[in-house]
mmCIF file of C-alpha atoms in Angstrom:
data_model
loop_
_atom_site.group_PDB
_atom_site.id
_atom_site.type_symbol
_atom_site.label_atom_id
_atom_site.label_comp_id
_atom_site.label_asym_id
_atom_site.label_seq_id
_atom_site.Cartn_x
_atom_site.Cartn_y
_atom_site.Cartn_z
ATOM 1 C CA MET A 1 26.115 38.465 48.776
ATOM 2 C CA SER A 2 29.189 40.330 47.547
ATOM 3 C CA PRO A 3 30.350 40.098 43.901
ATOM 4 C CA LEU A 4 33.384 38.082 45.061
ATOM 5 C CA HIS A 5 31.149 35.530 46.780
ATOM 6 C CA THR A 6 28.900 35.381 43.715
ATOM 7 C CA ILE A 7 31.922 34.766 41.493
ATOM 8 C CA SER A 8 33.279 32.126 43.889
ATOM 9 C CA LEU A 9 29.904 30.406 44.023
ATOM 10 C CA GLY A 10 29.442 30.484 40.255
ATOM 11 C CA CYS A 11 32.954 29.284 39.541
ATOM 12 C CA GLY A 12 32.754 26.679 42.254
ATOM 13 C CA LEU A 13 29.743 25.246 40.446
ATOM 14 C CA LEU A 14 31.371 25.444 37.024
ATOM 15 C CA LEU A 15 34.869 24.062 37.590
ATOM 16 C CA LEU A 16 36.534 22.598 34.473
ATOM 17 C CA PRO A 17 39.396 23.372 31.976
ATOM 18 C CA PHE A 18 43.161 22.769 32.346
ATOM 19 C CA LEU A 19 42.680 19.160 33.459
ATOM 20 C CA VAL A 20 45.283 16.430 34.215
ATOM 21 C CA ALA A 21 45.586 12.679 34.730
ATOM 22 C CA PRO A 22 46.422 11.380 38.176
ATOM 23 C CA PRO A 23 50.162 11.685 38.754
ATOM 24 C CA THR A 24 51.834 8.288 38.957
ATOM 25 C CA ASP A 25 54.596 9.451 41.262
ATOM 26 C CA VAL A 26 55.547 12.376 43.450
ATOM 27 C CA PRO A 27 57.402 15.227 41.699
ATOM 28 C CA THR A 28 61.068 15.378 42.642
ATOM 29 C CA ASP A 29 62.190 18.454 40.695
ATOM 30 C CA PRO A 30 62.597 21.848 42.351
ATOM 31 C CA PRO A 31 59.359 23.811 42.704
ATOM 32 C CA LYS A 32 58.079 25.615 39.633
ATOM 33 C CA ALA A 33 56.274 28.909 39.940
ATOM 34 C CA ASN A 34 52.537 28.543 40.411
ATOM 35 C CA ARG A 35 51.965 24.832 40.638
ATOM 36 C CA TYR A 36 48.645 23.032 41.066
ATOM 37 C CA ILE A 37 47.906 22.559 44.761
ATOM 38 C CA GLY A 38 44.434 20.938 44.796
ATOM 39 C CA ALA A 39 41.052 21.758 46.273
ATOM 40 C CA LYS A 40 42.055 20.617 49.750
ATOM 41 C CA ALA A 41 44.554 23.490 49.902
ATOM 42 C CA CYS A 42 41.888 25.910 48.648
ATOM 43 C CA LYS A 43 39.594 24.767 51.453
ATOM 44 C CA ASN A 44 41.856 26.476 54.005
ATOM 45 C CA CYS A 45 40.445 29.870 53.029
ATOM 46 C CA HIS A 46 37.409 29.187 50.868
ATOM 47 C CA LYS A 47 35.135 27.501 53.389
ATOM 48 C CA GLY A 48 32.270 28.617 55.592
ATOM 49 C CA ASP A 49 29.394 30.988 55.031
ATOM 50 C CA ALA A 50 31.545 34.099 55.496
ATOM 51 C CA LYS A 51 33.532 32.997 52.414
ATOM 52 C CA GLY A 52 30.480 31.941 50.379
ATOM 53 C CA ALA A 53 30.963 28.271 51.326
ATOM 54 C CA ALA A 54 32.741 27.774 47.994
ATOM 55 C CA HIS A 55 34.575 24.607 49.029
ATOM 56 C CA GLU A 56 31.474 23.040 50.556
ATOM 57 C CA LYS A 57 29.432 23.771 47.427
ATOM 58 C CA TRP A 58 32.141 22.342 45.193
ATOM 59 C CA SER A 59 32.522 19.196 47.316
ATOM 60 C CA LYS A 60 28.764 18.503 47.130
ATOM 61 C CA GLY A 61 28.495 19.325 43.436
ATOM 62 C CA PRO A 62 29.069 17.231 40.321
ATOM 63 C CA HIS A 63 32.575 18.508 39.564
ATOM 64 C CA ALA A 64 34.077 17.067 42.747
ATOM 65 C CA GLY A 65 32.838 13.636 41.692
ATOM 66 C CA ALA A 66 33.725 13.979 38.005
ATOM 67 C CA TYR A 67 36.536 11.417 38.136
ATOM 68 C CA LYS A 68 34.406 8.932 40.061
ATOM 69 C CA THR A 69 31.611 9.184 37.477
ATOM 70 C CA LEU A 70 33.968 7.581 34.969
ATOM 71 C CA ALA A 71 33.521 4.315 36.897
ATOM 72 C CA THR A 72 29.716 4.314 36.606
ATOM 73 C CA GLU A 73 27.874 1.910 34.318
ATOM 74 C CA ASP A 74 26.705 4.821 32.129
ATOM 75 C CA ALA A 75 30.273 6.046 31.710
ATOM 76 C CA LYS A 76 31.518 2.550 30.967
ATOM 77 C CA ALA A 77 28.841 2.177 28.265
ATOM 78 C CA ALA A 78 29.714 5.577 26.746
ATOM 79 C CA ALA A 79 33.401 4.675 26.813
ATOM 80 C CA LYS A 80 32.780 1.321 25.160
ATOM 81 C CA ALA A 81 30.726 2.999 22.413
ATOM 82 C CA ALA A 82 33.669 5.373 21.842
ATOM 83 C CA GLY A 83 36.190 2.532 21.728
ATOM 84 C CA ILE A 84 37.666 3.396 25.121
ATOM 85 C CA GLU A 85 38.656 0.463 27.323
ATOM 86 C CA ASP A 86 38.881 2.279 30.684
ATOM 87 C CA ALA A 87 37.492 5.816 31.026
ATOM 88 C CA GLN A 88 39.443 6.375 34.252
ATOM 89 C CA LYS A 89 42.710 5.895 32.360
ATOM 90 C CA ASP A 90 41.992 7.417 28.957
ATOM 91 C CA ALA A 91 43.151 10.950 28.152
ATOM 92 C CA LYS A 92 39.961 11.632 26.159
ATOM 93 C CA CYS A 93 38.004 11.336 29.414
ATOM 94 C CA LEU A 94 40.574 12.518 31.942
ATOM 95 C CA LYS A 95 41.104 15.865 30.213
ATOM 96 C CA CYS A 96 37.632 16.919 31.391
ATOM 97 C CA HIS A 97 37.076 14.730 34.448
ATOM 98 C CA THR A 98 40.249 15.678 36.329
ATOM 99 C CA THR A 99 42.276 18.815 36.929
ATOM 100 C CA ALA A 100 45.721 19.331 35.404
ATOM 101 C CA HIS A 101 45.550 16.438 32.936
ATOM 102 C CA GLY A 102 48.649 16.430 30.759
ATOM 103 C CA VAL A 103 50.507 18.974 32.878
ATOM 104 C CA ASP A 104 54.174 18.279 33.562
ATOM 105 C CA LYS A 105 54.595 16.708 37.021
ATOM 106 C CA LYS A 106 56.909 19.584 37.980
ATOM 107 C CA GLU A 107 53.844 21.833 37.837
ATOM 108 C CA ILE A 108 51.962 19.743 40.396
ATOM 109 C CA LYS A 109 52.657 20.129 44.085
ATOM 110 C CA ARG A 110 52.951 17.128 46.400
ATOM 111 C CA GLY A 111 49.546 16.298 47.869
ATOM 112 C CA PHE A 112 47.588 17.233 44.742
ATOM 113 C CA LYS A 113 45.197 14.457 43.685
ATOM 114 C CA ALA A 114 43.776 14.458 40.182
ATOM 115 C CA THR A 115 41.318 11.813 41.360
ATOM 116 C CA ASP A 116 39.576 14.579 43.348
ATOM 117 C CA GLY A 117 37.863 15.452 40.068
ATOM 118 C CA VAL A 118 37.355 18.844 38.503
ATOM 119 C CA GLN A 119 38.808 21.106 41.172
ATOM 120 C CA CYS A 120 39.056 24.869 41.688
ATOM 121 C CA GLU A 121 42.171 25.101 39.549
ATOM 122 C CA SER A 122 40.381 23.739 36.483
ATOM 123 C CA CYS A 123 38.770 27.162 36.116
ATOM 124 C CA HIS A 124 41.045 29.387 38.183
ATOM 125 C CA GLY A 125 44.409 28.018 37.064
ATOM 126 C CA PRO A 126 47.246 26.810 39.299
ATOM 127 C CA GLY A 127 46.785 28.110 42.823
ATOM 128 C CA GLU A 128 50.199 28.029 44.455
ATOM 129 C CA ASN A 129 50.925 31.747 43.916
ATOM 130 C CA HIS A 130 47.453 32.719 45.171
ATOM 131 C CA PHE A 131 47.922 30.544 48.239
ATOM 132 C CA LYS A 132 51.359 31.999 49.011
ATOM 133 C CA ILE A 133 50.306 35.625 48.526
ATOM 134 C CA ARG A 134 47.110 35.291 50.563
ATOM 135 C CA PHE A 135 48.879 33.392 53.352
ATOM 136 C CA LYS A 136 51.589 36.041 53.571
ATOM 137 C CA GLU A 137 48.937 38.785 53.670
ATOM 138 C CA SER A 138 46.998 36.984 56.389
ATOM 139 C CA MET A 139 50.054 37.269 58.635
ATOM 140 C CA GLY A 140 50.019 41.052 58.314
ATOM 141 C CA LYS A 141 47.419 43.636 59.160
ATOM 142 C CA GLY A 142 44.946 45.527 57.067
ATOM 143 C CA ASP A 143 42.777 44.694 54.107
ATOM 144 C CA PRO A 144 43.938 42.209 51.495
ATOM 145 C CA SER A 145 45.172 43.512 48.169
ATOM 146 C CA PRO A 146 43.179 42.879 44.987
ATOM 147 C CA VAL A 147 43.802 39.509 43.347
ATOM 148 C CA GLY A 148 46.383 39.987 40.611
ATOM 149 C CA ALA A 149 46.352 38.365 37.158
ATOM 150 C CA ASP A 150 49.707 36.710 37.937
ATOM 151 C CA GLU A 151 48.156 35.162 41.037
ATOM 152 C CA ILE A 152 45.079 33.303 39.780
ATOM 153 C CA ILE A 153 42.169 33.691 37.349
ATOM 154 C CA SER A 154 39.650 35.319 39.653
ATOM 155 C CA SER A 155 36.817 35.546 37.107
ATOM 156 C CA PRO A 156 36.838 32.703 34.585
ATOM 157 C CA ASP A 157 34.636 33.259 31.536
ATOM 158 C CA ALA A 158 32.280 31.013 29.561
ATOM 159 C CA LYS A 159 35.160 29.806 27.351
ATOM 160 C CA THR A 160 36.489 28.058 30.435
ATOM 161 C CA CYS A 161 33.338 25.945 30.705
ATOM 162 C CA THR A 162 33.059 25.160 27.010
ATOM 163 C CA LYS A 163 36.515 23.592 26.981
ATOM 164 C CA CYS A 164 34.733 20.529 28.395
ATOM 165 C CA HIS A 165 31.019 21.234 28.167
ATOM 166 C CA ASN A 166 30.741 21.046 24.382
ATOM 167 C CA LYS A 167 29.572 18.824 21.496
ATOM 168 C CA GLU A 168 32.429 16.350 22.147
ATOM 169 C CA SER A 169 31.186 15.659 25.676
ATOM 170 C CA PRO A 170 29.107 12.463 25.928
#
């Protein structure tokens, strides 16, 4: 397995940070550079064994279901103990159980669903630039260029995980 596949696999299993509540309406402002696009957009390229099956591993892992876990009896009990009425609506929970929580709606592309849980962009940052660059390259010939820092976070570090996986986490 190549280092890129190892990184994709590891990050796919450890998705977390920049998290956002489900948008209540569709953004109407002009596009902002590097918006959140959602895991379904990432699936276009990051699927199948040749790509390390990153999307498949994420979709079967706990991060994809992070938002849904807030509706479980255990989560409801933990929320009640913390004085939270509805974990699926409270920022204290959504910041770690969804992607892009608290982000301005202009930074979220139409089609993005926070209710898809902790997605790729929780660890890798907004993916619109990465998507655009890689799509444009796929139309040309030759090897792809290295992933740039202005494109996406290709190798998140442990600090990314500890933004949610910490002593404050129930």
